[in-house]
Amino acid sequence: MSYTAWCAKPAASAMFLVGLSGGIASGKSTVVAVLRELGCAVIDADVIAREVVQPRLKAYQQIVRCFGPEILQESGEIDREALGNIIFSHPEKRRLLNAITHPEIQKEMLKQVLKYFVLGKGDRGCWLSPCQRGERDREGDRSRAE
C-alpha cells in the first residue's frame, strides 16, 4: 500500500491532505513525530492495518477463511509471523491478502480523514503515513521475479 505524496492546499483556513511515502529507514517516523509536535493530524496506515484484522472484523474473517485456522494464535488473533511466512514465499497469497486488507485499510483511512475534516482538526494538515508492510511488498517485488 503506497500513499505517494499528493497535496492539495486550497484556502488558508482549509484542510490540506498530504501523503507521506519513502523507503525503509528513510526518516518517515521522524517526520511524523515532528508533524505531531506541530499539531498535525496523522493517520497511520500501519496502525490501521493492525486494527482491521482484529477478530470478528470483516478482513479477519476473510483471512481465516482463505488461509485457514493454522495462521491463528491460541488467543484467536492472527499470527503475523505465520501469515508472513506464507505470503512472502507465495506472491499470489500476498496479492490475496492485499486484496482483502487494502480496501478495509483505505475505508478506515477515509473515515478518519472525514472525521478530522468534520471536527475541524485538519487545519494544520492531515498526513497519511504509509503502511510499512506495503513498502516491503514493493521492495520484494523488485528483488525477485514473480
PDB file of N, CA and C in Angstrom, residues 30-117:
ATOM      1  N   THR A  30      10.446   9.969  11.829  1.00  0.00           N
ATOM      2  CA  THR A  30      10.934  11.254  12.339  1.00  0.00           C
ATOM      3  C   THR A  30      10.037  12.384  11.847  1.00  0.00           C
ATOM      4  N   VAL A  31       9.707  12.362  10.572  1.00  0.00           N
ATOM      5  CA  VAL A  31       8.829  13.393  10.001  1.00  0.00           C
ATOM      6  C   VAL A  31       7.466  13.356  10.680  1.00  0.00           C
ATOM      7  N   VAL A  32       6.914  12.167  10.875  1.00  0.00           N
ATOM      8  CA  VAL A  32       5.610  12.035  11.532  1.00  0.00           C
ATOM      9  C   VAL A  32       5.671  12.591  12.952  1.00  0.00           C
ATOM     10  N   ALA A  33       6.740  12.309  13.677  1.00  0.00           N
ATOM     11  CA  ALA A  33       6.881  12.824  15.041  1.00  0.00           C
ATOM     12  C   ALA A  33       6.883  14.357  15.045  1.00  0.00           C
ATOM     13  N   VAL A  34       7.594  14.959  14.108  1.00  0.00           N
ATOM     14  CA  VAL A  34       7.638  16.423  14.010  1.00  0.00           C
ATOM     15  C   VAL A  34       6.250  16.963  13.677  1.00  0.00           C
ATOM     16  N   LEU A  35       5.572  16.321  12.730  1.00  0.00           N
ATOM     17  CA  LEU A  35       4.232  16.774  12.354  1.00  0.00           C
ATOM     18  C   LEU A  35       3.275  16.708  13.541  1.00  0.00           C
ATOM     19  N   ARG A  36       3.363  15.639  14.310  1.00  0.00           N
ATOM     20  CA  ARG A  36       2.504  15.524  15.500  1.00  0.00           C
ATOM     21  C   ARG A  36       2.824  16.635  16.500  1.00  0.00           C
ATOM     22  N   GLU A  37       4.102  16.920  16.688  1.00  0.00           N
ATOM     23  CA  GLU A  37       4.500  18.005  17.593  1.00  0.00           C
ATOM     24  C   GLU A  37       3.927  19.341  17.138  1.00  0.00           C
ATOM     25  N   LEU A  38       3.811  19.522  15.838  1.00  0.00           N
ATOM     26  CA  LEU A  38       3.258  20.753  15.284  1.00  0.00           C
ATOM     27  C   LEU A  38       1.729  20.791  15.341  1.00  0.00           C
ATOM     28  N   GLY A  39       1.118  19.698  15.796  1.00  0.00           N
ATOM     29  CA  GLY A  39      -0.331  19.652  15.924  1.00  0.00           C
ATOM     30  C   GLY A  39      -1.057  19.123  14.705  1.00  0.00           C
ATOM     31  N   CYS A  40      -0.336  18.542  13.782  1.00  0.00           N
ATOM     32  CA  CYS A  40      -0.971  17.975  12.587  1.00  0.00           C
ATOM     33  C   CYS A  40      -1.646  16.654  12.932  1.00  0.00           C
ATOM     34  N   ALA A  41      -2.747  16.404  12.269  1.00  0.00           N
ATOM     35  CA  ALA A  41      -3.419  15.111  12.395  1.00  0.00           C
ATOM     36  C   ALA A  41      -2.640  14.105  11.554  1.00  0.00           C
ATOM     37  N   VAL A  42      -2.382  12.932  12.109  1.00  0.00           N
ATOM     38  CA  VAL A  42      -1.654  11.889  11.386  1.00  0.00           C
ATOM     39  C   VAL A  42      -2.500  10.629  11.371  1.00  0.00           C
ATOM     40  N   ILE A  43      -2.689  10.090  10.197  1.00  0.00           N
ATOM     41  CA  ILE A  43      -3.409   8.836  10.028  1.00  0.00           C
ATOM     42  C   ILE A  43      -2.374   7.800   9.623  1.00  0.00           C
ATOM     43  N   ASP A  44      -2.155   6.825  10.475  1.00  0.00           N
ATOM     44  CA  ASP A  44      -1.075   5.866  10.292  1.00  0.00           C
ATOM     45  C   ASP A  44      -1.620   4.548   9.741  1.00  0.00           C
ATOM     46  N   ALA A  45      -1.264   4.238   8.509  1.00  0.00           N
ATOM     47  CA  ALA A  45      -1.749   3.025   7.865  1.00  0.00           C
ATOM     48  C   ALA A  45      -1.242   1.765   8.564  1.00  0.00           C
ATOM     49  N   ASP A  46      -0.063   1.823   9.183  1.00  0.00           N
ATOM     50  CA  ASP A  46       0.438   0.666   9.929  1.00  0.00           C
ATOM     51  C   ASP A  46      -0.500   0.318  11.081  1.00  0.00           C
ATOM     52  N   VAL A  47      -0.913   1.339  11.817  1.00  0.00           N
ATOM     53  CA  VAL A  47      -1.820   1.126  12.941  1.00  0.00           C
ATOM     54  C   VAL A  47      -3.158   0.596  12.427  1.00  0.00           C
ATOM     55  N   ILE A  48      -3.669   1.205  11.394  1.00  0.00           N
ATOM     56  CA  ILE A  48      -4.952   0.774  10.835  1.00  0.00           C
ATOM     57  C   ILE A  48      -4.868  -0.647  10.308  1.00  0.00           C
ATOM     58  N   ALA A  49      -3.745  -0.998   9.683  1.00  0.00           N
ATOM     59  CA  ALA A  49      -3.578  -2.358   9.146  1.00  0.00           C
ATOM     60  C   ALA A  49      -3.682  -3.396  10.253  1.00  0.00           C
ATOM     61  N   ARG A  50      -3.221  -3.070  11.428  1.00  0.00           N
ATOM     62  CA  ARG A  50      -3.337  -3.993  12.563  1.00  0.00           C
ATOM     63  C   ARG A  50      -4.757  -4.018  13.112  1.00  0.00           C
ATOM     64  N   GLU A  51      -5.431  -2.881  13.072  1.00  0.00           N
ATOM     65  CA  GLU A  51      -6.789  -2.801  13.607  1.00  0.00           C
ATOM     66  C   GLU A  51      -7.795  -3.568  12.754  1.00  0.00           C
ATOM     67  N   VAL A  52      -7.676  -3.477  11.431  1.00  0.00           N
ATOM     68  CA  VAL A  52      -8.705  -4.076  10.564  1.00  0.00           C
ATOM     69  C   VAL A  52      -8.665  -5.598  10.535  1.00  0.00           C
ATOM     70  N   VAL A  53      -7.624  -6.206  11.119  1.00  0.00           N
ATOM     71  CA  VAL A  53      -7.541  -7.667  11.135  1.00  0.00           C
ATOM     72  C   VAL A  53      -7.809  -8.242  12.523  1.00  0.00           C
ATOM     73  N   GLN A  54      -8.450  -7.450  13.370  1.00  0.00           N
ATOM     74  CA  GLN A  54      -8.809  -7.937  14.691  1.00  0.00           C
ATOM     75  C   GLN A  54      -9.967  -8.931  14.584  1.00  0.00           C
ATOM     76  N   PRO A  55     -10.016  -9.898  15.515  1.00  0.00           N
ATOM     77  CA  PRO A  55     -11.093 -10.893  15.477  1.00  0.00           C
ATOM     78  C   PRO A  55     -12.477 -10.246  15.367  1.00  0.00           C
ATOM     79  N   ARG A  56     -13.314 -10.914  14.630  1.00  0.00           N
ATOM     80  CA  ARG A  56     -14.719 -10.565  14.378  1.00  0.00           C
ATOM     81  C   ARG A  56     -14.906  -9.484  13.316  1.00  0.00           C
ATOM     82  N   LEU A  57     -13.824  -8.903  12.812  1.00  0.00           N
ATOM     83  CA  LEU A  57     -13.970  -7.924  11.743  1.00  0.00           C
ATOM     84  C   LEU A  57     -13.941  -8.620  10.383  1.00  0.00           C
ATOM     85  N   LYS A  58     -14.441  -7.926   9.373  1.00  0.00           N
ATOM     86  CA  LYS A  58     -14.594  -8.496   8.029  1.00  0.00           C
ATOM     87  C   LYS A  58     -13.279  -9.052   7.469  1.00  0.00           C
ATOM     88  N   ALA A  59     -12.209  -8.272   7.518  1.00  0.00           N
ATOM     89  CA  ALA A  59     -10.933  -8.716   6.954  1.00  0.00           C
ATOM     90  C   ALA A  59     -10.410  -9.947   7.693  1.00  0.00           C
ATOM     91  N   TYR A  60     -10.552  -9.964   9.006  1.00  0.00           N
ATOM     92  CA  TYR A  60     -10.129 -11.114   9.810  1.00  0.00           C
ATOM     93  C   TYR A  60     -10.840 -12.377   9.330  1.00  0.00           C
ATOM     94  N   GLN A  61     -12.139 -12.291   9.196  1.00  0.00           N
ATOM     95  CA  GLN A  61     -12.928 -13.450   8.774  1.00  0.00           C
ATOM     96  C   GLN A  61     -12.504 -13.943   7.395  1.00  0.00           C
ATOM     97  N   GLN A  62     -12.275 -13.025   6.479  1.00  0.00           N
ATOM     98  CA  GLN A  62     -11.843 -13.411   5.136  1.00  0.00           C
ATOM     99  C   GLN A  62     -10.452 -14.033   5.152  1.00  0.00           C
ATOM    100  N   ILE A  63      -9.553 -13.497   5.966  1.00  0.00           N
ATOM    101  CA  ILE A  63      -8.194 -14.031   6.050  1.00  0.00           C
ATOM    102  C   ILE A  63      -8.216 -15.454   6.593  1.00  0.00           C
ATOM    103  N   VAL A  64      -8.974 -15.671   7.654  1.00  0.00           N
ATOM    104  CA  VAL A  64      -9.052 -17.018   8.235  1.00  0.00           C
ATOM    105  C   VAL A  64      -9.681 -17.986   7.237  1.00  0.00           C
ATOM    106  N   ARG A  65     -10.704 -17.527   6.514  1.00  0.00           N
ATOM    107  CA  ARG A  65     -11.343 -18.384   5.512  1.00  0.00           C
ATOM    108  C   ARG A  65     -10.359 -18.760   4.399  1.00  0.00           C
ATOM    109  N   CYS A  66      -9.545 -17.805   3.968  1.00  0.00           N
ATOM    110  CA  CYS A  66      -8.626 -18.043   2.846  1.00  0.00           C
ATOM    111  C   CYS A  66      -7.329 -18.743   3.248  1.00  0.00           C
ATOM    112  N   PHE A  67      -6.832 -18.485   4.452  1.00  0.00           N
ATOM    113  CA  PHE A  67      -5.526 -19.010   4.856  1.00  0.00           C
ATOM    114  C   PHE A  67      -5.620 -20.135   5.882  1.00  0.00           C
ATOM    115  N   GLY A  68      -6.808 -20.347   6.442  1.00  0.00           N
ATOM    116  CA  GLY A  68      -7.005 -21.448   7.376  1.00  0.00           C
ATOM    117  C   GLY A  68      -6.686 -21.097   8.815  1.00  0.00           C
ATOM    118  N   PRO A  69      -7.190 -21.914   9.743  1.00  0.00           N
ATOM    119  CA  PRO A  69      -7.007 -21.648  11.173  1.00  0.00           C
ATOM    120  C   PRO A  69      -5.564 -21.823  11.647  1.00  0.00           C
ATOM    121  N   GLU A  70      -4.702 -22.402  10.830  1.00  0.00           N
ATOM    122  CA  GLU A  70      -3.299 -22.578  11.238  1.00  0.00           C
ATOM    123  C   GLU A  70      -2.553 -21.254  11.352  1.00  0.00           C
ATOM    124  N   ILE A  71      -3.140 -20.160  10.870  1.00  0.00           N
ATOM    125  CA  ILE A  71      -2.495 -18.850  10.992  1.00  0.00           C
ATOM    126  C   ILE A  71      -2.927 -18.116  12.263  1.00  0.00           C
ATOM    127  N   LEU A  72      -3.682 -18.798  13.110  1.00  0.00           N
ATOM    128  CA  LEU A  72      -4.177 -18.157  14.327  1.00  0.00           C
ATOM    129  C   LEU A  72      -3.340 -18.546  15.543  1.00  0.00           C
ATOM    130  N   GLN A  73      -3.195 -17.587  16.443  1.00  0.00           N
ATOM    131  CA  GLN A  73      -2.585 -17.861  17.742  1.00  0.00           C
ATOM    132  C   GLN A  73      -3.638 -18.510  18.635  1.00  0.00           C
ATOM    133  N   GLU A  74      -3.233 -19.010  19.780  1.00  0.00           N
ATOM    134  CA  GLU A  74      -4.188 -19.605  20.721  1.00  0.00           C
ATOM    135  C   GLU A  74      -5.244 -18.597  21.146  1.00  0.00           C
ATOM    136  N   SER A  75      -4.877 -17.330  21.189  1.00  0.00           N
ATOM    137  CA  SER A  75      -5.808 -16.275  21.599  1.00  0.00           C
ATOM    138  C   SER A  75      -6.877 -15.998  20.543  1.00  0.00           C
ATOM    139  N   GLY A  76      -6.672 -16.535  19.321  1.00  0.00           N
ATOM    140  CA  GLY A  76      -7.608 -16.277  18.230  1.00  0.00           C
ATOM    141  C   GLY A  76      -7.160 -15.159  17.317  1.00  0.00           C
ATOM    142  N   GLU A  77      -6.139 -14.411  17.736  1.00  0.00           N
ATOM    143  CA  GLU A  77      -5.618 -13.349  16.872  1.00  0.00           C
ATOM    144  C   GLU A  77      -4.750 -13.953  15.783  1.00  0.00           C
ATOM    145  N   ILE A  78      -4.579 -13.200  14.708  1.00  0.00           N
ATOM    146  CA  ILE A  78      -3.755 -13.669  13.600  1.00  0.00           C
ATOM    147  C   ILE A  78      -2.293 -13.676  14.029  1.00  0.00           C
ATOM    148  N   ASP A  79      -1.625 -14.784  13.750  1.00  0.00           N
ATOM    149  CA  ASP A  79      -0.195 -14.909  13.997  1.00  0.00           C
ATOM    150  C   ASP A  79       0.513 -14.275  12.804  1.00  0.00           C
ATOM    151  N   ARG A  80       0.978 -13.053  12.993  1.00  0.00           N
ATOM    152  CA  ARG A  80       1.563 -12.283  11.888  1.00  0.00           C
ATOM    153  C   ARG A  80       2.795 -12.961  11.299  1.00  0.00           C
ATOM    154  N   GLU A  81       3.568 -13.625  12.139  1.00  0.00           N
ATOM    155  CA  GLU A  81       4.756 -14.316  11.640  1.00  0.00           C
ATOM    156  C   GLU A  81       4.358 -15.503  10.754  1.00  0.00           C
ATOM    157  N   ALA A  82       3.375 -16.276  11.196  1.00  0.00           N
ATOM    158  CA  ALA A  82       2.928 -17.427  10.396  1.00  0.00           C
ATOM    159  C   ALA A  82       2.344 -16.965   9.071  1.00  0.00           C
ATOM    160  N   LEU A  83       1.531 -15.921   9.110  1.00  0.00           N
ATOM    161  CA  LEU A  83       0.951 -15.397   7.878  1.00  0.00           C
ATOM    162  C   LEU A  83       2.040 -14.815   6.982  1.00  0.00           C
ATOM    163  N   GLY A  84       2.997 -14.124   7.579  1.00  0.00           N
ATOM    164  CA  GLY A  84       4.116 -13.563   6.818  1.00  0.00           C
ATOM    165  C   GLY A  84       4.918 -14.631   6.107  1.00  0.00           C
ATOM    166  N   ASN A  85       5.141 -15.757   6.777  1.00  0.00           N
ATOM    167  CA  ASN A  85       5.878 -16.860   6.141  1.00  0.00           C
ATOM    168  C   ASN A  85       5.164 -17.351   4.889  1.00  0.00           C
ATOM    169  N   ILE A  86       3.849 -17.352   4.922  1.00  0.00           N
ATOM    170  CA  ILE A  86       3.064 -17.796   3.758  1.00  0.00           C
ATOM    171  C   ILE A  86       3.137 -16.761   2.641  1.00  0.00           C
ATOM    172  N   ILE A  87       2.830 -15.513   2.973  1.00  0.00           N
ATOM    173  CA  ILE A  87       2.683 -14.512   1.909  1.00  0.00           C
ATOM    174  C   ILE A  87       4.000 -14.096   1.283  1.00  0.00           C
ATOM    175  N   PHE A  88       5.097 -14.196   2.026  1.00  0.00           N
ATOM    176  CA  PHE A  88       6.365 -13.787   1.437  1.00  0.00           C
ATOM    177  C   PHE A  88       7.046 -14.910   0.664  1.00  0.00           C
ATOM    178  N   SER A  89       6.486 -16.111   0.752  1.00  0.00           N
ATOM    179  CA  SER A  89       7.030 -17.192  -0.075  1.00  0.00           C
ATOM    180  C   SER A  89       6.099 -17.554  -1.227  1.00  0.00           C
ATOM    181  N   HIS A  90       4.902 -16.959  -1.239  1.00  0.00           N
ATOM    182  CA  HIS A  90       3.930 -17.218  -2.307  1.00  0.00           C
ATOM    183  C   HIS A  90       3.321 -15.890  -2.754  1.00  0.00           C
ATOM    184  N   PRO A  91       3.852 -15.292  -3.836  1.00  0.00           N
ATOM    185  CA  PRO A  91       3.365 -13.981  -4.282  1.00  0.00           C
ATOM    186  C   PRO A  91       1.856 -13.923  -4.503  1.00  0.00           C
ATOM    187  N   GLU A  92       1.263 -15.008  -4.976  1.00  0.00           N
ATOM    188  CA  GLU A  92      -0.185 -14.995  -5.203  1.00  0.00           C
ATOM    189  C   GLU A  92      -0.945 -14.895  -3.885  1.00  0.00           C
ATOM    190  N   LYS A  93      -0.411 -15.466  -2.817  1.00  0.00           N
ATOM    191  CA  LYS A  93      -1.034 -15.366  -1.491  1.00  0.00           C
ATOM    192  C   LYS A  93      -0.893 -13.941  -0.951  1.00  0.00           C
ATOM    193  N   ARG A  94       0.247 -13.309  -1.233  1.00  0.00           N
ATOM    194  CA  ARG A  94       0.439 -11.913  -0.819  1.00  0.00           C
ATOM    195  C   ARG A  94      -0.575 -11.020  -1.524  1.00  0.00           C
ATOM    196  N   ARG A  95      -0.778 -11.267  -2.806  1.00  0.00           N
ATOM    197  CA  ARG A  95      -1.771 -10.470  -3.546  1.00  0.00           C
ATOM    198  C   ARG A  95      -3.172 -10.697  -2.976  1.00  0.00           C
ATOM    199  N   LEU A  96      -3.472 -11.938  -2.593  1.00  0.00           N
ATOM    200  CA  LEU A  96      -4.771 -12.243  -1.992  1.00  0.00           C
ATOM    201  C   LEU A  96      -4.937 -11.496  -0.674  1.00  0.00           C
ATOM    202  N   LEU A  97      -3.924 -11.543   0.178  1.00  0.00           N
ATOM    203  CA  LEU A  97      -4.000 -10.827   1.451  1.00  0.00           C
ATOM    204  C   LEU A  97      -4.177  -9.331   1.219  1.00  0.00           C
ATOM    205  N   ASN A  98      -3.425  -8.770   0.277  1.00  0.00           N
ATOM    206  CA  ASN A  98      -3.562  -7.344  -0.038  1.00  0.00           C
ATOM    207  C   ASN A  98      -4.962  -7.024  -0.540  1.00  0.00           C
ATOM    208  N   ALA A  99      -5.536  -7.906  -1.345  1.00  0.00           N
ATOM    209  CA  ALA A  99      -6.892  -7.690  -1.870  1.00  0.00           C
ATOM    210  C   ALA A  99      -7.925  -7.702  -0.740  1.00  0.00           C
ATOM    211  N   ILE A 100      -7.636  -8.427   0.314  1.00  0.00           N
ATOM    212  CA  ILE A 100      -8.541  -8.480   1.469  1.00  0.00           C
ATOM    213  C   ILE A 100      -8.346  -7.247   2.357  1.00  0.00           C
ATOM    214  N   THR A 101      -7.101  -6.920   2.664  1.00  0.00           N
ATOM    215  CA  THR A 101      -6.850  -5.880   3.666  1.00  0.00           C
ATOM    216  C   THR A 101      -6.858  -4.451   3.122  1.00  0.00           C
ATOM    217  N   HIS A 102      -6.335  -4.246   1.933  1.00  0.00           N
ATOM    218  CA  HIS A 102      -6.209  -2.871   1.437  1.00  0.00           C
ATOM    219  C   HIS A 102      -7.537  -2.120   1.353  1.00  0.00           C
ATOM    220  N   PRO A 103      -8.619  -2.732   0.849  1.00  0.00           N
ATOM    221  CA  PRO A 103      -9.885  -1.975   0.844  1.00  0.00           C
ATOM    222  C   PRO A 103     -10.347  -1.588   2.249  1.00  0.00           C
ATOM    223  N   GLU A 104     -10.135  -2.458   3.217  1.00  0.00           N
ATOM    224  CA  GLU A 104     -10.549  -2.148   4.593  1.00  0.00           C
ATOM    225  C   GLU A 104      -9.677  -1.042   5.183  1.00  0.00           C
ATOM    226  N   ILE A 105      -8.385  -1.087   4.906  1.00  0.00           N
ATOM    227  CA  ILE A 105      -7.471  -0.042   5.374  1.00  0.00           C
ATOM    228  C   ILE A 105      -7.851   1.294   4.735  1.00  0.00           C
ATOM    229  N   GLN A 106      -8.103   1.287   3.441  1.00  0.00           N
ATOM    230  CA  GLN A 106      -8.453   2.525   2.742  1.00  0.00           C
ATOM    231  C   GLN A 106      -9.767   3.103   3.259  1.00  0.00           C
ATOM    232  N   LYS A 107     -10.752   2.239   3.534  1.00  0.00           N
ATOM    233  CA  LYS A 107     -12.034   2.722   4.074  1.00  0.00           C
ATOM    234  C   LYS A 107     -11.821   3.398   5.429  1.00  0.00           C
ATOM    235  N   GLU A 108     -11.023   2.775   6.279  1.00  0.00           N
ATOM    236  CA  GLU A 108     -10.779   3.347   7.606  1.00  0.00           C
ATOM    237  C   GLU A 108     -10.005   4.649   7.507  1.00  0.00           C
ATOM    238  N   MET A 109      -9.047   4.722   6.595  1.00  0.00           N
ATOM    239  CA  MET A 109      -8.305   5.972   6.418  1.00  0.00           C
ATOM    240  C   MET A 109      -9.241   7.084   5.958  1.00  0.00           C
ATOM    241  N   LEU A 110     -10.130   6.769   5.031  1.00  0.00           N
ATOM    242  CA  LEU A 110     -11.086   7.766   4.562  1.00  0.00           C
ATOM    243  C   LEU A 110     -12.000   8.218   5.700  1.00  0.00           C
ATOM    244  N   LYS A 111     -12.453   7.287   6.530  1.00  0.00           N
ATOM    245  CA  LYS A 111     -13.293   7.648   7.681  1.00  0.00           C
ATOM    246  C   LYS A 111     -12.554   8.629   8.586  1.00  0.00           C
ATOM    247  N   GLN A 112     -11.274   8.365   8.816  1.00  0.00           N
ATOM    248  CA  GLN A 112     -10.510   9.242   9.688  1.00  0.00           C
ATOM    249  C   GLN A 112     -10.291  10.614   9.060  1.00  0.00           C
ATOM    250  N   VAL A 113     -10.030  10.659   7.755  1.00  0.00           N
ATOM    251  CA  VAL A 113      -9.898  11.946   7.067  1.00  0.00           C
ATOM    252  C   VAL A 113     -11.183  12.743   7.222  1.00  0.00           C
ATOM    253  N   LEU A 114     -12.314  12.092   6.992  1.00  0.00           N
ATOM    254  CA  LEU A 114     -13.607  12.772   7.110  1.00  0.00           C
ATOM    255  C   LEU A 114     -13.854  13.235   8.538  1.00  0.00           C
ATOM    256  N   LYS A 115     -13.479  12.402   9.512  1.00  0.00           N
ATOM    257  CA  LYS A 115     -13.642  12.784  10.922  1.00  0.00           C
ATOM    258  C   LYS A 115     -12.850  14.047  11.231  1.00  0.00           C
ATOM    259  N   TYR A 116     -11.580  14.090  10.815  1.00  0.00           N
ATOM    260  CA  TYR A 116     -10.764  15.274  11.062  1.00  0.00           C
ATOM    261  C   TYR A 116     -11.343  16.493  10.358  1.00  0.00           C
ATOM    262  N   PHE A 117     -11.875  16.299   9.162  1.00  0.00           N
ATOM    263  CA  PHE A 117     -12.466  17.406   8.413  1.00  0.00           C
ATOM    264  C   PHE A 117     -13.695  17.938   9.144  1.00  0.00           C
TER     265      PHE A 117
END
